[in-house]
CSV table of C-alpha atoms in Angstrom, one decimal:
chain,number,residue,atom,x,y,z
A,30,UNK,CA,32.1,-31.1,-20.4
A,31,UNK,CA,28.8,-32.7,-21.5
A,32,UNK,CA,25.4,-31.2,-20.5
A,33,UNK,CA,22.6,-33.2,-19.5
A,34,UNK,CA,19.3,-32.0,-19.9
A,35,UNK,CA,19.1,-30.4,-16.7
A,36,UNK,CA,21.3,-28.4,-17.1
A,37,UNK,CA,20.0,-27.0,-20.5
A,38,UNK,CA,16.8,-26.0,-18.2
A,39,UNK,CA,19.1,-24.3,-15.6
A,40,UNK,CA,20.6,-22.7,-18.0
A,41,UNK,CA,17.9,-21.1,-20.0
A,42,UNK,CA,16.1,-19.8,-16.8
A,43,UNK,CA,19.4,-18.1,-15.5
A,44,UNK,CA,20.0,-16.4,-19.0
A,45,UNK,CA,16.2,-14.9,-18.1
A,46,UNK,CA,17.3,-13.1,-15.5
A,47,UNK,CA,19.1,-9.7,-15.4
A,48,UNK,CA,20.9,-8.2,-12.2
A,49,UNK,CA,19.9,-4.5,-11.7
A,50,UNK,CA,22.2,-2.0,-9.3
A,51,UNK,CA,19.5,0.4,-7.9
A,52,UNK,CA,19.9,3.8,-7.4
A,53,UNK,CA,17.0,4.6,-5.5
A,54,UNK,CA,15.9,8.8,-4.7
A,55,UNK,CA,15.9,10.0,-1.2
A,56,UNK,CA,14.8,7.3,1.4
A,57,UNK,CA,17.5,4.2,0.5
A,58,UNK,CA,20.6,5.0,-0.5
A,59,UNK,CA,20.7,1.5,-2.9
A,60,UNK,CA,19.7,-1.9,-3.5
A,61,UNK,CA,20.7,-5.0,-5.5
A,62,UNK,CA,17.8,-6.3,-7.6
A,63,UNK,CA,17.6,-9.3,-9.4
A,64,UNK,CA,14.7,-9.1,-12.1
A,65,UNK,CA,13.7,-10.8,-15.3
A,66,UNK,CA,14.5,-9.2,-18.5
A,67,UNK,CA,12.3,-6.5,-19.4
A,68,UNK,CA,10.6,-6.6,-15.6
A,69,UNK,CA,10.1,-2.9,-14.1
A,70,UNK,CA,12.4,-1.6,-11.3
A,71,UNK,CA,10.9,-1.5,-8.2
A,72,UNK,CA,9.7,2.3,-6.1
A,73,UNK,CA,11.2,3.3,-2.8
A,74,UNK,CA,10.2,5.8,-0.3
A,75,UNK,CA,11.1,6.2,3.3
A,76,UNK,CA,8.9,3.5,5.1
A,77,UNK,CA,5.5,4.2,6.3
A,78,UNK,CA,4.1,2.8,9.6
A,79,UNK,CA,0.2,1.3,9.8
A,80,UNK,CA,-2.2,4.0,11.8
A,81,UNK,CA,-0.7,2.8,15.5
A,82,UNK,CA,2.7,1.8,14.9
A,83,UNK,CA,6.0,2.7,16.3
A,84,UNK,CA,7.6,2.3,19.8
A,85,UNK,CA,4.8,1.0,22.2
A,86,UNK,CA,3.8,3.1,24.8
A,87,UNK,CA,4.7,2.9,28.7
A,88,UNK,CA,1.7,2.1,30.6
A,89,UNK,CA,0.1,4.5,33.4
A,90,UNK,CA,0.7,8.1,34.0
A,91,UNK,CA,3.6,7.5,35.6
A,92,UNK,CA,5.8,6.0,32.3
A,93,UNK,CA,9.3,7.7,32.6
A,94,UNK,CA,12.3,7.6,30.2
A,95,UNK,CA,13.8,10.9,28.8
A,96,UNK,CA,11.5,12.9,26.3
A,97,UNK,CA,11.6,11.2,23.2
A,98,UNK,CA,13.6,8.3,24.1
A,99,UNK,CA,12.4,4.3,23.3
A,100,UNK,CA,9.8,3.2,25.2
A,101,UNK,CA,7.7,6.4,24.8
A,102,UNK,CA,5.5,6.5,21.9
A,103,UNK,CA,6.9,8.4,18.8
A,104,UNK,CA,6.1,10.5,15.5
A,105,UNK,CA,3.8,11.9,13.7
A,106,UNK,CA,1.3,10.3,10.8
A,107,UNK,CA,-1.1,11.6,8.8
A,108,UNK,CA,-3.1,9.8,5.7
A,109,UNK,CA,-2.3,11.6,3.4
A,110,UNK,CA,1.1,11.6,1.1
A,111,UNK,CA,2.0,14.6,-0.5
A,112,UNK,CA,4.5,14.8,-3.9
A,113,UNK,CA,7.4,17.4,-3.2
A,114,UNK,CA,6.0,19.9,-5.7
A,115,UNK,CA,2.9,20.3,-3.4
A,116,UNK,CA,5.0,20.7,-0.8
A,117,UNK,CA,7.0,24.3,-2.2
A,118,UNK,CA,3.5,25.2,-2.7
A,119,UNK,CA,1.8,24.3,0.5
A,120,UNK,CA,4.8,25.7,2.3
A,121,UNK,CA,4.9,29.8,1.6
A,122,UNK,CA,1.0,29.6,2.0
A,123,UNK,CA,0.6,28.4,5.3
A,124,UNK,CA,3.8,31.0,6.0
A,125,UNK,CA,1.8,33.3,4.3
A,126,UNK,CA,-1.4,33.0,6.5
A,127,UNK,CA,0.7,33.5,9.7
A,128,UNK,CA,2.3,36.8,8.3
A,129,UNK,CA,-1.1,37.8,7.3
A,130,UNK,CA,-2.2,37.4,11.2
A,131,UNK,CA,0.9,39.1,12.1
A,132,UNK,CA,0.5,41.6,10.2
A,133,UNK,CA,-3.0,42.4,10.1
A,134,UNK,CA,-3.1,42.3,14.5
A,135,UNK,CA,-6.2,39.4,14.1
A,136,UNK,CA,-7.5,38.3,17.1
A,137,UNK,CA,-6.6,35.1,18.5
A,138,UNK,CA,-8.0,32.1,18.0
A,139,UNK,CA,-10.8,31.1,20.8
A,140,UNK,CA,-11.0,27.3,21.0
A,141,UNK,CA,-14.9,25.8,21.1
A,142,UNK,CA,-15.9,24.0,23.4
A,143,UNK,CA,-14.1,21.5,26.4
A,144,UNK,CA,-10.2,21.7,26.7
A,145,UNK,CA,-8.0,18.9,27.0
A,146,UNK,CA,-8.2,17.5,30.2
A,147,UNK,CA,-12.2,17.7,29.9
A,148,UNK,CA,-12.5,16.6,26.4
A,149,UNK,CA,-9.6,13.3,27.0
A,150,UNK,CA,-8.3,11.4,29.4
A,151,UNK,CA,-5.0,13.1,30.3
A,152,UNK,CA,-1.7,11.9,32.4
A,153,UNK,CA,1.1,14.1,32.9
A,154,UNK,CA,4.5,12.8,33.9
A,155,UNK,CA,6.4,15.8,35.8
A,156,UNK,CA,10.3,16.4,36.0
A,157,UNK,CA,11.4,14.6,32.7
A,158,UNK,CA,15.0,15.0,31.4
A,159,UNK,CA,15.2,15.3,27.4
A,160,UNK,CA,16.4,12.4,25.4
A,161,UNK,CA,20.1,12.2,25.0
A,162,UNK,CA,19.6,12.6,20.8
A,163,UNK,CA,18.1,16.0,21.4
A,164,UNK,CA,21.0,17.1,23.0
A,165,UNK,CA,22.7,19.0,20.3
A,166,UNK,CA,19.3,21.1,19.8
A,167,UNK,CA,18.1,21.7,23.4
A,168,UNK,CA,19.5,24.5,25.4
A,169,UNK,CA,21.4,24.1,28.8
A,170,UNK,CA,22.0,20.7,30.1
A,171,UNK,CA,19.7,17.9,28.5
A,172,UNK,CA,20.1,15.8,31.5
A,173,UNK,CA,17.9,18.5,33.4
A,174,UNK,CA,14.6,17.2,34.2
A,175,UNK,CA,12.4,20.3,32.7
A,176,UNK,CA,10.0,18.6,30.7
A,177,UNK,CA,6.5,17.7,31.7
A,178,UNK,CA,5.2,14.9,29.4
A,179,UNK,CA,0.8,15.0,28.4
A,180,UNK,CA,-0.1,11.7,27.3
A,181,UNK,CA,-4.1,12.2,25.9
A,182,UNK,CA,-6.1,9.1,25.3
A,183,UNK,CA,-9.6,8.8,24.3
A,184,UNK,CA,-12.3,8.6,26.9
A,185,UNK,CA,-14.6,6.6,24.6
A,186,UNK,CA,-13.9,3.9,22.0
A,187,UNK,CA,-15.1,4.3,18.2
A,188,UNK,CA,-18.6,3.1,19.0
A,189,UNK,CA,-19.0,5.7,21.7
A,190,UNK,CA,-18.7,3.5,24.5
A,191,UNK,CA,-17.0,4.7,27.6
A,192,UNK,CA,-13.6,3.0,28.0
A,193,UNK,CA,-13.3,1.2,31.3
A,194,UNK,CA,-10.8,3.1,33.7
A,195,UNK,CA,-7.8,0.2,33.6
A,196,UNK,CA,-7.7,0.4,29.7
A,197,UNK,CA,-7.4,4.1,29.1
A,198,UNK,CA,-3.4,3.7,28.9
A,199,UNK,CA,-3.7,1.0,26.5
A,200,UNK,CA,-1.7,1.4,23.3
A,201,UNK,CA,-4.8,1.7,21.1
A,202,UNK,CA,-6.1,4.7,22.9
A,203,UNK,CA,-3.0,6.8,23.3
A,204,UNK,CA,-3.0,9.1,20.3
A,205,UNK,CA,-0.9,12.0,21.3
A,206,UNK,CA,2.0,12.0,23.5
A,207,UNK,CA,3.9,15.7,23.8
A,208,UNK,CA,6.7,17.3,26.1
A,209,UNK,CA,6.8,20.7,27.4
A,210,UNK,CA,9.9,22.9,29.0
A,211,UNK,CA,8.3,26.5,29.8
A,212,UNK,CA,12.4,26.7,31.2
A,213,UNK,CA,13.5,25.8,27.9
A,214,UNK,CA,10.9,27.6,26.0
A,215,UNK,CA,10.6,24.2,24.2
A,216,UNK,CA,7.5,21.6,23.0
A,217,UNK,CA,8.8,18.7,22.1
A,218,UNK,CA,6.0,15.9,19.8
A,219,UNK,CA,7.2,12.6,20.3
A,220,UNK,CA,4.0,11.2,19.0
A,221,UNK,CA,0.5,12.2,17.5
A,222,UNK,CA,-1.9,10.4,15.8
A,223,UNK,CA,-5.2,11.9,14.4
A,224,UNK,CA,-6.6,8.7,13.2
A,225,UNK,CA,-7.0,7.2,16.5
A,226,UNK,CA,-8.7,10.1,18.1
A,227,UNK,CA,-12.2,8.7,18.3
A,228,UNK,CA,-14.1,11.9,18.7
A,229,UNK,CA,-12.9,12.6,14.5
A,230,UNK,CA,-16.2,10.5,14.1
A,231,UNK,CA,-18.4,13.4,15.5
A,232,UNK,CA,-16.5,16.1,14.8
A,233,UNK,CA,-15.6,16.8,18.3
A,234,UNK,CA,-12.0,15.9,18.0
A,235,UNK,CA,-9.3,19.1,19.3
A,236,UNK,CA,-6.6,19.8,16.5
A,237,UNK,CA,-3.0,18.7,17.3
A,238,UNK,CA,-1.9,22.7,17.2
A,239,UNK,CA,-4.3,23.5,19.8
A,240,UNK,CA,-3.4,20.3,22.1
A,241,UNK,CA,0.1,21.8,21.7
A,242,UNK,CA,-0.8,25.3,22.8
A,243,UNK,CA,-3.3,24.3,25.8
A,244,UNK,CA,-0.1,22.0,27.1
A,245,UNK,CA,2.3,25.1,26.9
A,246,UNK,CA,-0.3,27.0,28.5
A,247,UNK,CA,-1.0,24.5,31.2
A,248,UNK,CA,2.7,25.5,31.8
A,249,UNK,CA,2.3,29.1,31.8
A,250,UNK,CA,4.8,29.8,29.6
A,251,UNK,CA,3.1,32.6,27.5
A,252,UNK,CA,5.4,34.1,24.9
A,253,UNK,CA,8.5,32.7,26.1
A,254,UNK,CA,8.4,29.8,22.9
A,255,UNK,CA,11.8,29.9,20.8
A,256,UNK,CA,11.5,26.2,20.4
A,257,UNK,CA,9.3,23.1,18.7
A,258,UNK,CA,10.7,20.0,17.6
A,259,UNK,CA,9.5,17.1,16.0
A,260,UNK,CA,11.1,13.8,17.2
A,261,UNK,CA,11.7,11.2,15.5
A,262,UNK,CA,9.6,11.8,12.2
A,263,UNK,CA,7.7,9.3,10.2
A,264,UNK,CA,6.0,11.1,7.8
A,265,UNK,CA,7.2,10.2,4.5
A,266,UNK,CA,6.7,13.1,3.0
A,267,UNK,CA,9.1,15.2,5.4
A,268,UNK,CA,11.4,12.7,5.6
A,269,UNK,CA,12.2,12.7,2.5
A,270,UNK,CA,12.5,16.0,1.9
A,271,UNK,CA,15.1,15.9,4.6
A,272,UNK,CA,16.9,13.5,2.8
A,273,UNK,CA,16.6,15.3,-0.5
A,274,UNK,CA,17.8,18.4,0.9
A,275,UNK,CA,20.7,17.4,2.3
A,276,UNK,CA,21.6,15.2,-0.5
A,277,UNK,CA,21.3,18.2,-2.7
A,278,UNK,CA,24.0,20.1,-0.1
A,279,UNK,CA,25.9,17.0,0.2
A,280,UNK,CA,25.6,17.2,3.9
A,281,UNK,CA,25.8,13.9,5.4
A,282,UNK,CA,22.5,12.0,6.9
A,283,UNK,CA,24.0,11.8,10.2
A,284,UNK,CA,24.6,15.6,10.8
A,285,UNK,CA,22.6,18.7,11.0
A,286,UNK,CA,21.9,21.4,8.5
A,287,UNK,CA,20.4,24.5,9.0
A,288,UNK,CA,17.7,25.8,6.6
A,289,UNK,CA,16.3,29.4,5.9
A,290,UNK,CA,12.5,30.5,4.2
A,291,UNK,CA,14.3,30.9,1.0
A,292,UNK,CA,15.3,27.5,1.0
A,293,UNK,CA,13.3,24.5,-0.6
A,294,UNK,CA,13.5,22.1,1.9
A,295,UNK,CA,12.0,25.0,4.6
A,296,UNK,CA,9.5,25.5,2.0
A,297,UNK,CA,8.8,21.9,2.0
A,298,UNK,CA,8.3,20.8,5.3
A,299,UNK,CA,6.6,23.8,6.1
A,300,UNK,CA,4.1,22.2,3.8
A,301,UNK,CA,4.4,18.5,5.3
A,302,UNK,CA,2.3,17.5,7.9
A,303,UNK,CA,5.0,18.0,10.8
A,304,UNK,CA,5.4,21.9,9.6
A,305,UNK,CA,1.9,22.5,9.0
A,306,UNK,CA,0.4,22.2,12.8
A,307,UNK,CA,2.8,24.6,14.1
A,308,UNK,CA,2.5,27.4,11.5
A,309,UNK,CA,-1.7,27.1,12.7
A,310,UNK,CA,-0.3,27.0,16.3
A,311,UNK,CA,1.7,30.0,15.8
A,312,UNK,CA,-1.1,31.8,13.2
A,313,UNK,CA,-4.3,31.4,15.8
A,314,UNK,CA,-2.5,32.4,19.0
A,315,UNK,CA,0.0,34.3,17.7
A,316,UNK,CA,-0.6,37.2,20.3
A,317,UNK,CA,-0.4,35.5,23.3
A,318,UNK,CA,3.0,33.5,21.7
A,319,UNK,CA,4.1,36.4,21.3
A,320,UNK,CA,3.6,37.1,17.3
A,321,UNK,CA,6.8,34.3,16.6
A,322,UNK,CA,8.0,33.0,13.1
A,323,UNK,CA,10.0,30.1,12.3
A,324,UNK,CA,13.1,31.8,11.4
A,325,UNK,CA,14.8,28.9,10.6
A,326,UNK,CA,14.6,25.0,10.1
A,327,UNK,CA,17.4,22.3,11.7
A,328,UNK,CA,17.0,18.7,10.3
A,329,UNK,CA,19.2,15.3,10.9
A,330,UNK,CA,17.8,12.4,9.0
A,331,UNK,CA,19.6,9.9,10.5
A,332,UNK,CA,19.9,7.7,12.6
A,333,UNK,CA,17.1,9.8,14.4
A,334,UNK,CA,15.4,12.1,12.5
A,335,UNK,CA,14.2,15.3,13.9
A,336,UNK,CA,12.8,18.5,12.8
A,337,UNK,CA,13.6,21.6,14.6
A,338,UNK,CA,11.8,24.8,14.4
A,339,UNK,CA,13.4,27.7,15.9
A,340,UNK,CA,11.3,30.9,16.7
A,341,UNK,CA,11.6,34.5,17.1
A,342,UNK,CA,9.6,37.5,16.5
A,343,UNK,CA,8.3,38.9,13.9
């Protein structure tokens, strides 16, 4: 066979190129790369939505659909990334702050200045059933329409102006969307987003542990919590410590596992940003809660993942 010059070029530049299995940690189980020779292997990590991103929103107070299911907005973001060693250290100290309360009988938290309904614009969508995926972790029959769903939107947009009336259910201004069962003893976050809350600018803004609280409250369910799950997480950080954790049990993706305090993946997403709210939920009204730990951890990466904290007391 004779080779024209062509194919002497052809040649050369597929003899550059090098074909790379990739074994990549906790967020993908494995890729084919092709590279050049010598070229760097690319970095994975669970994916990471834009400030705003995920399932759009319903419109108007009276979006339905079961808590947590498609069509509702989802998750939980935060900024800020943290490596897993930060995470076993951020962990036991925000545990350790709640025992401290606990312990120490401190008095509860009172929150400054307007509440939730006064300080955002606030829908509430009565007689929700729970989605079908939470059915393995919800109590009773998940078909039962228990929940009442708070969607809070910002009353003003970043420049301070006051958002005209038919907009306030827009995507852009919905920044926390959360369930509550005081029959279930259950809050379920299907979606909260700092960044978007406007009043961060002045300082004004109401922390996502105390929207949670002022919702169960709103529900007079007092010290009857056993219950908070995170829907369908997005923080990279807790997801993949998830996936670590139950890599390192060899527990598949799809099914649950069950974690203790003295386990590292507690420890970790205790530290993440979908463990850290509810530790300061439970630390600054821990009296009226009813002085409740998280006594254990639940966690299914896939294909939905969710967190679930289970309480009881101290």
């Amino acid at each position: 066979m004779r080779f024209s010059a062509r194919h002497t070029i052809l040649l050369a530049a597929l003899g550059d190129l090098t074909c790379n299995v990739v074994a990549t940690p906790l967020s993908l189980r494995g890729a084919f790369d092709l590279l050049p020779r010598g070229g760097k292997l690319p970095k994975f990590s669970s994916p990471k939505p834009k400030p705003g991103e995920g399932s759009k929103p319903g419109t108007g107070a009276a979006s339905g659909g079961a808590i947590g299911a498609e069509g509702g907005i989802i998750g939980a973001s935060s900024s800020t990334t943290k490596t897993y060693v930060q995470l076993l250290d951020d962990g036991p100290r925000y545990t350790g702050e709640l025992d401290t309360a606990i312990s120490q009988n401190m008095a509860d938290k009172v929150i400054a200045g307007p509440g939730i309904v006064e300080r955002y614009h606030v829908t509430t969508s009565k007689a929700q059933p729970a989605a079908m995926e939470l059915k393995p972790f919800i109590q009773g029959d998940a078909k039962a329409k228990t929940f009442v769903r708070y969607r809070m939107a910002n009353k003003k947009d970043a420049d301070g102006n006051v958002i005209p009336p038919e907009k306030l259910e827009e995507e852009a201004n919905v920044f926390t969307q959360i369930s509550v069962s005081k029959e279930r003893g259950t809050i379920v976050n299907e979606y909260s987003y700092a960044t978007k809350d406007t009043l961060k600018a002045t300082g004004g803004e109401m922390r996502f542990s105390d929207q949670c609280f002022q919702a169960w409250e709103k529900q007079g369910g007092g010290n009857g919590l056993n219950t908070l799950i995170q829907f369908k997480v997005i923080n990279t950080a807790a997801r993949d410590a998830m996936v670590k954790g139950h890599r390192d049990k060899k527990v598949p993706l799809r099914e649950p596992q069950t974690w203790g305090p003295g386990d590292d993946t507690y420890k970790a997403i205790m530290g993440s940003d979908n463990g850290r709210p509810y530790i300061y939920m439970l630390k600054d009204h821990h009296a009226t809660l009813g002085n409740k730990k998280v006594t254990e951890i639940q966690t299914i990466p896939e294909p939905t993942a969710i967190i679930v904290f289970k309480l009881a007391p101290a």
